[in-house]
Structures are given as C-alpha cells and as structure tokens.
Coordinates of C-alpha atoms and ligand atoms in Angstrom, one line a residue:
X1 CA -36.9 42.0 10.8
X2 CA -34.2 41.7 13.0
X3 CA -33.3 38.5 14.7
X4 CA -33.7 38.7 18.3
X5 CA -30.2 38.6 20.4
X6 CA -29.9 37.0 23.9
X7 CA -26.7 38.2 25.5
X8 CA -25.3 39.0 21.7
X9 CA -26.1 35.9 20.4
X10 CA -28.9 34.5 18.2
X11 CA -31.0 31.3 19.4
X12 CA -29.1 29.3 16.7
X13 CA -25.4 30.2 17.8
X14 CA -26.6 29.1 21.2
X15 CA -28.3 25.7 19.8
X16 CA -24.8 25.4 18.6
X17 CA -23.0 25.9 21.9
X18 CA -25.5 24.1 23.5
X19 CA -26.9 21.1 21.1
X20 CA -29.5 20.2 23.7
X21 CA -30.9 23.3 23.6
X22 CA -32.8 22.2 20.3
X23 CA -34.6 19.5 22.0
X24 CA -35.2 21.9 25.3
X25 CA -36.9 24.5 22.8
X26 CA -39.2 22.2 21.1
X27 CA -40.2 21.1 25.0
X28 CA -39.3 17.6 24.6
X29 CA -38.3 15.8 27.8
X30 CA -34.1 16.0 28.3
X31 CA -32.0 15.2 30.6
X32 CA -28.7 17.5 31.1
X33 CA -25.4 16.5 33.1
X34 CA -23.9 19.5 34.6
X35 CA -20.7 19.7 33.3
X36 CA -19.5 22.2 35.6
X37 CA -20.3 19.6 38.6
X38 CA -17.1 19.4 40.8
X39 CA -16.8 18.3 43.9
X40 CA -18.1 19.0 47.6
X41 CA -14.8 20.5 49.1
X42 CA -14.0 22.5 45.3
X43 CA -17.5 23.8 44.2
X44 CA -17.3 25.0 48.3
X45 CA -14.9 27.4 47.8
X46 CA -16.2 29.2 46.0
X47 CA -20.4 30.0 47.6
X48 CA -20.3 32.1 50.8
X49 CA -22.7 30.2 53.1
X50 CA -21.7 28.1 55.4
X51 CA -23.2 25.3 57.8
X52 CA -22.8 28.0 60.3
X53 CA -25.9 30.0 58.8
X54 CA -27.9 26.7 58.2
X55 CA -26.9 25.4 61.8
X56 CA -28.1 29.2 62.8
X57 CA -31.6 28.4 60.7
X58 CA -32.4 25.4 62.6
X59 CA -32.1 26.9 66.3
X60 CA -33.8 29.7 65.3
X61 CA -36.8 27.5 64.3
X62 CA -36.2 25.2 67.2
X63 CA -36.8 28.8 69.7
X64 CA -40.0 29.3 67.3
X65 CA -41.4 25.3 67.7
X66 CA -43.4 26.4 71.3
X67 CA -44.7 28.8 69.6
X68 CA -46.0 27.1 66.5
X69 CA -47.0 24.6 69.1
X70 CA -49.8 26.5 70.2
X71 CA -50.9 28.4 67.6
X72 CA -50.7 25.3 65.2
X73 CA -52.3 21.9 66.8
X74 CA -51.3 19.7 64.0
X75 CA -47.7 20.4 64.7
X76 CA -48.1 19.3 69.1
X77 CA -46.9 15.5 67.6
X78 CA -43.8 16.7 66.4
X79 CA -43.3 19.2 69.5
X80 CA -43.4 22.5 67.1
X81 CA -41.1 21.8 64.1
X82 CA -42.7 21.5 61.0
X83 CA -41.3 17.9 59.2
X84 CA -42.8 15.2 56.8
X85 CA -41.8 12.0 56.7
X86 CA -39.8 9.5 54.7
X87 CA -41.3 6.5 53.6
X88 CA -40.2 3.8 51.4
X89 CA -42.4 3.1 48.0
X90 CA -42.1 -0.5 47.0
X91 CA -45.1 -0.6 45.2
X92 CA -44.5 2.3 43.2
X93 CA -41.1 1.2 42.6
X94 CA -42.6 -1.9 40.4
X95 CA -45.3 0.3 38.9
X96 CA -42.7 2.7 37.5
X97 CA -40.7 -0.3 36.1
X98 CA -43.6 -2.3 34.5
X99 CA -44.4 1.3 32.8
X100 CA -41.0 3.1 31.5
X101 CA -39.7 -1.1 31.5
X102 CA -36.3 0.0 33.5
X103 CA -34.5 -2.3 36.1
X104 CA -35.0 -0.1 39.3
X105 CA -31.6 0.0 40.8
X106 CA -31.6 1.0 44.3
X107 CA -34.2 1.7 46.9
X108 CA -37.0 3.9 46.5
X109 CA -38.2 6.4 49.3
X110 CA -40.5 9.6 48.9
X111 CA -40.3 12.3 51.2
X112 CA -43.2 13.3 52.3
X113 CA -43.7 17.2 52.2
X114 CA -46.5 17.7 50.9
X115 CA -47.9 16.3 54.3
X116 CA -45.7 19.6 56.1
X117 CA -48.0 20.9 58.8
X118 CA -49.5 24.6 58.0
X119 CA -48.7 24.7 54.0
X120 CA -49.1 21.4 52.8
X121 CA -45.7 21.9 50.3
X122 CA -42.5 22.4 50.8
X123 CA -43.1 26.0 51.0
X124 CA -43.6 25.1 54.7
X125 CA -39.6 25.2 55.1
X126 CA -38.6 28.8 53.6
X127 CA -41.7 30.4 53.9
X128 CA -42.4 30.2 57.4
X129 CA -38.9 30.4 58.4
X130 CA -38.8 33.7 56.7
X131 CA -41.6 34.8 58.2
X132 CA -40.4 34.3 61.7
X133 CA -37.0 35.3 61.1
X134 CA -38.4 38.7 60.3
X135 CA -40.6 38.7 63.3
X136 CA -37.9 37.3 65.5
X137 CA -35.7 40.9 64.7
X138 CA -38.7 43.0 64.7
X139 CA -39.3 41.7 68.0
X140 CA -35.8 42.2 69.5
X141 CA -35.2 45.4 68.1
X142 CA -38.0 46.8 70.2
X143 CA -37.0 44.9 73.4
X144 CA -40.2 42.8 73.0
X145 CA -38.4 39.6 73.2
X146 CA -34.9 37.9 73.8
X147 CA -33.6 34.7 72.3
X148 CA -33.7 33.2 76.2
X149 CA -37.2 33.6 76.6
X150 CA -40.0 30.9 75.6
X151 CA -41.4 32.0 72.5
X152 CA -44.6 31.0 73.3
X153 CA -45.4 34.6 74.4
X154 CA -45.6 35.6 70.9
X155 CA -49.7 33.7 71.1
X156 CA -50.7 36.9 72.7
X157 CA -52.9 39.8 72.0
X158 CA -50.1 42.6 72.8
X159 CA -48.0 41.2 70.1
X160 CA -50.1 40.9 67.5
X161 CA -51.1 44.0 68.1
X162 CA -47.5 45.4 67.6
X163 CA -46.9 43.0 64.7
X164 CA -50.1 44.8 62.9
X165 CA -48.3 47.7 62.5
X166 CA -45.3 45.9 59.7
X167 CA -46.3 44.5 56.9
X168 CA -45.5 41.5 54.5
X169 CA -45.6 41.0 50.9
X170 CA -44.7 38.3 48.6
X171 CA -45.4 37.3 44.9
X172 CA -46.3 33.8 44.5
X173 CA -47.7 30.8 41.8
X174 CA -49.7 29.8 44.8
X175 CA -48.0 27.8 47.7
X176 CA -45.4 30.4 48.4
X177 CA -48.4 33.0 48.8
X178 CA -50.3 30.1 51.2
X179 CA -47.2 29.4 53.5
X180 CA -46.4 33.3 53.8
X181 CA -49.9 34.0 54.1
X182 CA -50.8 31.8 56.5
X183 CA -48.2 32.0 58.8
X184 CA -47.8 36.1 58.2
X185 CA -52.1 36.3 59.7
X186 CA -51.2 34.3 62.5
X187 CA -48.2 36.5 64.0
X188 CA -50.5 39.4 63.5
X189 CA -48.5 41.2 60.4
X190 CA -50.7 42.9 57.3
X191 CA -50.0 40.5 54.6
X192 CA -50.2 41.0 50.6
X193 CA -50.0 38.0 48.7
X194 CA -49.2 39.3 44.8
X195 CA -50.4 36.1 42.9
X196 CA -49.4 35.2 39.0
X197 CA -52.1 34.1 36.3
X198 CA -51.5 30.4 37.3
X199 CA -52.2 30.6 41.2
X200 CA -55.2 28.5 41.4
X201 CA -58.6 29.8 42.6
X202 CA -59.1 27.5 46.4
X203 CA -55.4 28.9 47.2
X204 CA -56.7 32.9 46.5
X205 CA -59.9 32.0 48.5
X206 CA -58.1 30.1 51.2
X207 CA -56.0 33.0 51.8
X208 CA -58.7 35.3 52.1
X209 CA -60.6 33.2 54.5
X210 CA -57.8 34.2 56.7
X211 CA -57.9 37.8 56.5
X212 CA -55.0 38.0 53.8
X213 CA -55.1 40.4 50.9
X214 CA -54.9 38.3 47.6
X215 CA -53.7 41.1 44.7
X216 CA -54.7 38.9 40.9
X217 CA -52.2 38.9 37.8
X218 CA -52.9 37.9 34.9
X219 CA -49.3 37.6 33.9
X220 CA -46.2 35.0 34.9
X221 CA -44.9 35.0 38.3
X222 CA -42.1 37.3 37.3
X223 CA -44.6 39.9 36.9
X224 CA -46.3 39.2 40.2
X225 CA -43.2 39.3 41.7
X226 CA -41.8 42.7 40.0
X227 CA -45.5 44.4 41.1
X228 CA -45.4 43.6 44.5
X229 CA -41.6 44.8 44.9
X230 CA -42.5 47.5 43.9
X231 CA -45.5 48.4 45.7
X232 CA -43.8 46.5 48.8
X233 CA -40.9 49.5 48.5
X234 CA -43.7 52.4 48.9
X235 CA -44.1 51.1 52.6
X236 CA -41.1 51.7 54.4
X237 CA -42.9 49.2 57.1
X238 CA -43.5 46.6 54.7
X239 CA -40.8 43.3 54.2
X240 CA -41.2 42.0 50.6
X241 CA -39.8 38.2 50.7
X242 CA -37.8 37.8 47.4
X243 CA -38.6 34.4 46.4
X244 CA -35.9 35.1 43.7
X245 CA -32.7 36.5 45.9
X246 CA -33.8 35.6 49.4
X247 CA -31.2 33.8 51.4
X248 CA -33.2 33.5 54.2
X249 CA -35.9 31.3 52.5
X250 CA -32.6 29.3 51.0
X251 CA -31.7 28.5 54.6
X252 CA -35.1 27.3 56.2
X253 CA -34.9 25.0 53.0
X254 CA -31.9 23.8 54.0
X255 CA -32.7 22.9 57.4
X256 CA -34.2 20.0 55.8
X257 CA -31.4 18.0 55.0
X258 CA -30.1 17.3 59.2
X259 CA -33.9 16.3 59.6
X260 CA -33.7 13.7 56.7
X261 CA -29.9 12.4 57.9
X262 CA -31.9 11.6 61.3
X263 CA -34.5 10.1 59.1
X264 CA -32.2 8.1 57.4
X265 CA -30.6 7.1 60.6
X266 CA -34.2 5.8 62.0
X267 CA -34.7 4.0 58.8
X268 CA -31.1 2.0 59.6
X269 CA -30.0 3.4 56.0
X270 CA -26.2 4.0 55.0
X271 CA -24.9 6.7 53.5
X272 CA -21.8 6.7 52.3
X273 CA -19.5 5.7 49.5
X274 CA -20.9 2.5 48.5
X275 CA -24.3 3.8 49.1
X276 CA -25.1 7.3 47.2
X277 CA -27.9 9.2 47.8
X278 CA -29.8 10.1 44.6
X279 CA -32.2 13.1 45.2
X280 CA -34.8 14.9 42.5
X281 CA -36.5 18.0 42.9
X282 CA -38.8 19.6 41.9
X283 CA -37.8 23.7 40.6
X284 CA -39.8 26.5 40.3
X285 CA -37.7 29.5 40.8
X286 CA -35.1 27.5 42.3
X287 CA -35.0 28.3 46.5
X288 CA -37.1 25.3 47.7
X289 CA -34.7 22.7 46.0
X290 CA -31.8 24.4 46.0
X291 CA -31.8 24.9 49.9
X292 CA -32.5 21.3 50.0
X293 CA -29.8 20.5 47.9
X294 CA -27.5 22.6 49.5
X295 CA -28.2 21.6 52.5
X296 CA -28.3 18.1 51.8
X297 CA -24.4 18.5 50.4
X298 CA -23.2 20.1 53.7
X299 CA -24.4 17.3 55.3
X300 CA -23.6 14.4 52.9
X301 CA -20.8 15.8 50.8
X302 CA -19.9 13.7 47.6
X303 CA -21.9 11.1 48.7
X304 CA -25.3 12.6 47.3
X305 CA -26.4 13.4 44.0
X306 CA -29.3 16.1 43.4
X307 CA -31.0 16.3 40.3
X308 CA -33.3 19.1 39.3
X309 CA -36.4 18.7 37.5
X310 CA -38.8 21.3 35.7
X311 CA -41.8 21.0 33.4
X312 CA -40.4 20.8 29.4
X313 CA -42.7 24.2 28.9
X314 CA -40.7 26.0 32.2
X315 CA -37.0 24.6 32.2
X316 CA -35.7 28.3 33.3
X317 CA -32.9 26.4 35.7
X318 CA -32.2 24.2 33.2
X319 CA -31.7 27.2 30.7
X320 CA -29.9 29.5 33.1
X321 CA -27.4 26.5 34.4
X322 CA -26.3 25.8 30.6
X323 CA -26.0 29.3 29.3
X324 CA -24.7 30.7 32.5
X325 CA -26.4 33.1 32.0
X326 CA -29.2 32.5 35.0
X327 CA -31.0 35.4 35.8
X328 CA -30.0 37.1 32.5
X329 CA -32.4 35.3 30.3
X330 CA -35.9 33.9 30.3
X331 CA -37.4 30.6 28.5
X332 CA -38.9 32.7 26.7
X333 CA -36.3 34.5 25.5
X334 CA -35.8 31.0 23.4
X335 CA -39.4 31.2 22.7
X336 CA -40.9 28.6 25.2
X337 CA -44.4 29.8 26.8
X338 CA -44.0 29.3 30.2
X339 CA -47.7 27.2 30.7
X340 CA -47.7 24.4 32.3
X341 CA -50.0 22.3 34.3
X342 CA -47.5 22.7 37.1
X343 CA -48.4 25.7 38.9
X344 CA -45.6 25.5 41.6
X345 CA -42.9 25.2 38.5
X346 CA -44.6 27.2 36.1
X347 CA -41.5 30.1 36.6
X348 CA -40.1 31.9 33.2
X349 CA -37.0 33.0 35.1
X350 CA -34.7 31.1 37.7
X351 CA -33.3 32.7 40.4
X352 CA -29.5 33.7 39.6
X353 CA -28.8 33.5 43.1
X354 CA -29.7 30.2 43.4
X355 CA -28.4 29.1 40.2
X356 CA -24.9 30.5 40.6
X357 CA -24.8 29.4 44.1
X358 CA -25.4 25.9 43.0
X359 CA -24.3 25.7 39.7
X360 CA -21.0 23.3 40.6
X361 CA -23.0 21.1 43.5
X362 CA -25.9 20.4 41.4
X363 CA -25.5 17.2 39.4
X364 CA -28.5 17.9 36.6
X365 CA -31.5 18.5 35.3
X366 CA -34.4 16.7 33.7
X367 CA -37.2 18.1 32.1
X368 CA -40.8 16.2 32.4
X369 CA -44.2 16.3 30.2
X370 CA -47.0 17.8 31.8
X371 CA -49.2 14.5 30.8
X372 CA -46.1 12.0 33.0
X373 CA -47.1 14.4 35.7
X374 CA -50.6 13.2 36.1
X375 CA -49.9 9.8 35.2
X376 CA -47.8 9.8 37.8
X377 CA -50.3 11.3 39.8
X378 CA -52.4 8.3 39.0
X379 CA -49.5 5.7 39.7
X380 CA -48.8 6.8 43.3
X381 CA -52.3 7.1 44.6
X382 CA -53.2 3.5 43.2
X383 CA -50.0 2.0 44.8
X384 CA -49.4 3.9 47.8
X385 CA -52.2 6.0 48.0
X386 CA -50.2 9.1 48.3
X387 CA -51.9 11.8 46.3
X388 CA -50.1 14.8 45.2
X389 CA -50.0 18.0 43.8
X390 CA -49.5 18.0 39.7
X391 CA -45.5 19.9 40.4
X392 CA -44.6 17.4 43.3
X393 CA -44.9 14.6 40.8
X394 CA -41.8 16.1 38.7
X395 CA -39.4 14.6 41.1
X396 CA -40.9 10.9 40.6
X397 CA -39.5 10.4 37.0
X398 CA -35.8 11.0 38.0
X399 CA -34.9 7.3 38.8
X400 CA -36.3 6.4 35.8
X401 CA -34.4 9.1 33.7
X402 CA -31.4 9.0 35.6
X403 CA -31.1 5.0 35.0
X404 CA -32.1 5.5 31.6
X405 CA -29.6 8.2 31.4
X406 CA -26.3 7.2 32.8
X407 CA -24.1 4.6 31.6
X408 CA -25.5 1.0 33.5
X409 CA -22.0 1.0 35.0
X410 CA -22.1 4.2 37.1
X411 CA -25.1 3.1 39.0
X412 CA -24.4 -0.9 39.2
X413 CA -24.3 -0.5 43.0
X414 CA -26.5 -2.1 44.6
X415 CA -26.7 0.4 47.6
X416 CA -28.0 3.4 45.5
X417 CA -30.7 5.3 47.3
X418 CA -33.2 7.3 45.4
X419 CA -34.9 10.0 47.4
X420 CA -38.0 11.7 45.4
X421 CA -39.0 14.7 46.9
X422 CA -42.9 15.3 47.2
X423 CA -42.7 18.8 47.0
X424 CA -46.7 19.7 47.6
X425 CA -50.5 18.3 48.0
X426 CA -52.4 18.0 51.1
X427 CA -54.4 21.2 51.0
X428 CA -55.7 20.6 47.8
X429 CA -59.4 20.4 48.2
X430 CA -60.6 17.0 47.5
X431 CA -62.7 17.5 43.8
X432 CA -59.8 19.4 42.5
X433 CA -57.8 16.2 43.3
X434 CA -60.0 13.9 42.0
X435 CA -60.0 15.8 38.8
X436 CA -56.2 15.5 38.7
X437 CA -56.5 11.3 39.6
X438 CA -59.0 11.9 36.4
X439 CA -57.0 13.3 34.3
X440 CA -54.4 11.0 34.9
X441 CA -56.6 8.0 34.6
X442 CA -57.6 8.9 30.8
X443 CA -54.3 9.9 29.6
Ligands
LIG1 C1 -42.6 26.1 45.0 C2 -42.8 24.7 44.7 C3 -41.7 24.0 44.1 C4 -40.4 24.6 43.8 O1 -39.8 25.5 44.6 P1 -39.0 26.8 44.1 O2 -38.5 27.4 45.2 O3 -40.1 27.6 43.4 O4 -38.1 26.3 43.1 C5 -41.9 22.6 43.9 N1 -43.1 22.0 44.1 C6 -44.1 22.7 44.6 C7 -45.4 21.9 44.9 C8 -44.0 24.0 44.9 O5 -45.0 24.7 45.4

C-alpha cells in the first residue's frame, strides 16, 4: 500500500522537519514556541486589518447596546454591551502550584467570559456581532434604518417581520450555534444551526426552545460546516457565517481587548515593559482567540504574549502553525482522531485565515489532556467557585506550562501578568456540571 502524502511529504519526513510532531501525534501534552514570532510593528506589515476595522467593530456594537438593552435584561447593568469581568484568582494560584509544584511567577487573573450575557462563552463576542453586523446592512440597504437613529427601534414587530424574510446559517460544536442562534431568533431572521457529532444535547434543545432549526451530524465540525455552506448557497436570501474565513466574527473578538485595557486600568494594573501581559486561549477553529489576540496586540503591542492552547487529540492550530500549511491539512491527516471531551475545541481543521493572519503575533501553543481539563474543572470551583465549561479550562494550564517551559530567566520579573481566558460555562445546565465537578473529582 502506498504511504499516504500530506503536501508531498510522508508523516515521517515531516516528524523530521518538525521533531515535535512525534510527541503531538502520540497526543502527549507539548508545548511549541513559534519560531516565526516577530515583533508588533514587523509581523504588522504584513496582515491587512487595521485598528481602524476593530475601532469600526466596537461603535457598531456601541449603536447596537440600546438595542440589546431591551431585548436582553441581563445586559441593562452594563448599559447594552455584552462584557465579563476580570478577577484576580489567588486561591487558584496556590492550588495550581501545590499540584504541578511550580513557583507561580506573576499575578493570576481569569477573565470571565463564560459569564458573557446571552451565550454564556466567548462566542458572545463574534457571534452576535456578526449577527448584527449583517442586520445592521440589511437594514440600511432598505432605508429601514440609519446609523443616527437609536437602535432601539429594531424591538419592534415591523422589523422582525422584515428580518423573517433573510435567513442565517451557521455550523457549529455547540456555542457558536447558541450565540448565532439566539441572537439570530430575537432580530426576527430564520435561523439554521448545522451542528457536528460533538454538540451536546441541552445546546440542540435550548436552541429549539427558541424557535431555531437544529440540523444533527454525526460527523466533525468540518463536515457541519461544509453541509450548511452548501445548503446556505441554495438560498440567495440566506447569510452563512464562516466560522472558518469570517473576518467579521474576528473583529467582534477583538473588541475585547480595549474592554480588558479599561479593565486593567480599574484594577490599577501596569502594562508595559517591565510588566508583560501573558495571555492563553483556548482554540477551536481559531476566530475566538485569535480576534482576542489580535486585538489584544493592537492594543498592547510587544508588551503581551498570547499563547494558544488545544486539546492533545485536536491540536489543528498547533499543526497548521508548524507546517504552514494551515488550512491545507487536518490532524488527521497525521492520524489524530479529533475526540475530545472539549466540545468547543474539538476542530480537525484550523482556520487558514486565522492562522496565517496570526502566525508571526502569536507566541505558541500548548496542547492539554482531556483529564487536566476536568481536574481543573475541579480545582477552580473548590477555590473560587468559578465553574466552567470542560474547553474553557484549556487556558488555565498555560502559566504552569509556560513557567515550566521557558528558561527561569525570561520570566524572572516580578511584574508578569498572566491573563487565563475563561472561554465558556454559565449556560450549562446544572447536572451536566455536576457531572463534570464528578468527573474531575475521581480522576
Ligand atoms: C468556540 C470556543 C472556543 C474557541 O473558539 P474558536 O473560535 O473555535 O477557536 C473556546 N472555548 C469555548 C468554550 C468555545 O465555545
């Protein structure tokens, strides 16, 4: 039989290339510096958006917040924008360094997004803004509505009524589907939510409680995502959001990162050269964090350091970043399955858009075991009783694996900050979360 090629080469000549690889293909946990990592001003030169189209992002939800307002009580405390908080995790902080035995360098904070208003995951940022960005055009296009005007108008029956007439389709793991979903019922739009194998059943049914069509797969997101292109395209009135090339969900992500300067600001923290910003994500297909990261590089420049982090059985960032080859290749292509517990990350195939877009700001990638995920899980609600998601713990190990990681010298300073990103969690029903807190008690 003949040996399977990916891009002409055999998995060994790329083990070669790549000697990581090895370990990445047996799914053990790595951790991978990206040697094409150059700095703010040269790795700018060479990606095409600009703070411009993130500034634009962040008035166009600021138009939407009155809006949102009404239709959404739970964002009235926060005047119509959708933001989590940032809170700093001391007692976490000594739990993870009495259990991986590291000295913590630096201050711990956790921001907060699975506590986002309407989505419960960070699928509140790109999501919604897509949503409304599309709504927003349809709107002004037919003289419906002008960017002066309050946007509250929108809460009424005559626009609904005109949004019924588009429709809105998306494939999703889950949270992507809910935030589109969600948000896509209330304007008025038809929505189709195409959901992969690992969606989980209270997301499908909490969808359909609100009137949105939930289509089943029972293959990988890039499947669900593929299907309902395609049927998307046989509607010429139908938007399909393109989780995997959509710059407009990339942006709403980004608005995130002139919230958290604020944040930081509130919190009387420095940033700046003698105190870096450390910041771990969680990646799926690659647009949540990525916007983040981008945006968090417009706004702190060298002075911030994002780090990527993926299930060991779903590392398709990690494998596009260090082949370069991105969207060309799949994990498994190199033979990994793809299942993980981590149904927000459980993505075969990164975004290339994403990838090459970031590919000299980002500063690595980590892989994590499934079973850290729920003892982390465990960790975080005994110490700060914060209870997540399974993906949104991904983000937690990367102090710990970046301390581990890089030379003691590198990260002396004192004035490190590690940010964690909490990517997802409040909307999970309450027995599915105790059988997470379960889980991660035996293990
Ligand atoms: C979607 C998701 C991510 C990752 O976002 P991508 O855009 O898919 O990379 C992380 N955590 C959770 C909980 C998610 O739902």
């Amino acid at each position: 039989m003949k040996e399977q090629l990916i891009a002409g080469k055999t998995i060994d000549s790329w083990k070669q290339k790549h000697p990581l690889l090895k370990k990445v293909v047996d799914t053990e946990e790595v951790f991978w510096a990206n040697p094409k990592y150059k700095s703010y001003e040269q790795a700018m030169k060479n990606i095409g958006i600009t703070e411009d189209d993130v500034k634009d992002a962040e008035e166009r939800l600021k138009r939407f917040a009155p809006y949102l307002e009404r239709v959404f009580p739970e964002t009235q405390q926060s005047n119509g924008i959708i933001e989590s908080p940032l809170v700093e995790i001391h007692s976490m902080k000594q739990c993870l360094r009495d259990r991986y035995e590291v000295d913590m360098i630096g201050r711990l904070l956790l921001k907060c997004d699975n506590e986002l208003p309407i989505a419960g995951s960070i699928k509140a940022r790109g999501g919604i803004y897509e949503v409304l960005k599309h709504a927003e055009e349809l709107a002004i296009k037919h003289n419906l509505l002008s960017t002066e005007e309050d946007y509250g108008v929108i809460d009424s029956q005559a626009f609904r009524t005109f949004f019924s007439r588009y429709a809105i389709a998306v494939g999703s793991t889950g949270n992507l589907g809910l935030s589109i979903g969600i948000i896509s019922a209330k304007i008025g739009f038809k929505v189709t939510v195409h959901m992969s194998a690992d969606a989980k059943q209270w997301k499908k049914d909490l969808l359909r409680s609100k009137g949105v069509a939930v289509i089943e797969y029972t293959s990988d997101y890039s499947k669900a995502v593929e299907e309902g292109r395609r049927q998307s395209e046989t509607n010429k009135n139908s938007y399909f959001i393109d989780d995997e090339n959509s710059i407009n969900l990339f942006l709403g992500y980004a608005v995130a990162a002139y919230r958290l300067k604020r944040q930081l600001e509130d919190m009387d923290i420095t940033i700046d050269e003698n105190h870096p910003l450390y910041v771990y994500l969680p990646c799926g297909v690659g647009g949540g964090p990525g916007g983040v990261a981008f945006g968090l590089k417009l706004v702190f420049k060298n002075h911030v350091h994002c780090f990527f982090a993926e299930p060991t059985h779903s590392p398709c960032m990690l494998i596009g970043l260090m082949t370069e080859l991105h969207d060309q290749v799949s994990v498994q292509d190199f033979g990994i399955d793809n299942i993980t517990e981590a149904d927000g990350l459980a993505v075969g195939r990164a975004s290339g858009f994403v990838g090459k877009t970031l590919e000299e700001l980002i500063s690595g990638v980590y892989t994590i075991d499934d079973d850290a995920l729920y003892i982390l899980l465990k960790d975080l609600a005994d110490t700060e009783n914060i209870y997540l998601e399974p993906s949104a713990l991904a983000g937690m190990l990367g102090p710990v694996t970046l301390i581990k990681e890089q030379a003691a010298g590198e990260l002396e300073d004192q004035g490190l900050v590690h940010i964690v990103w909490a990517t997802g969690g409040s909307l999970v029903p309450k027995e599915i979360m105790e059988a997470y807190y379960k889980k991660g008690a035996i293990l």
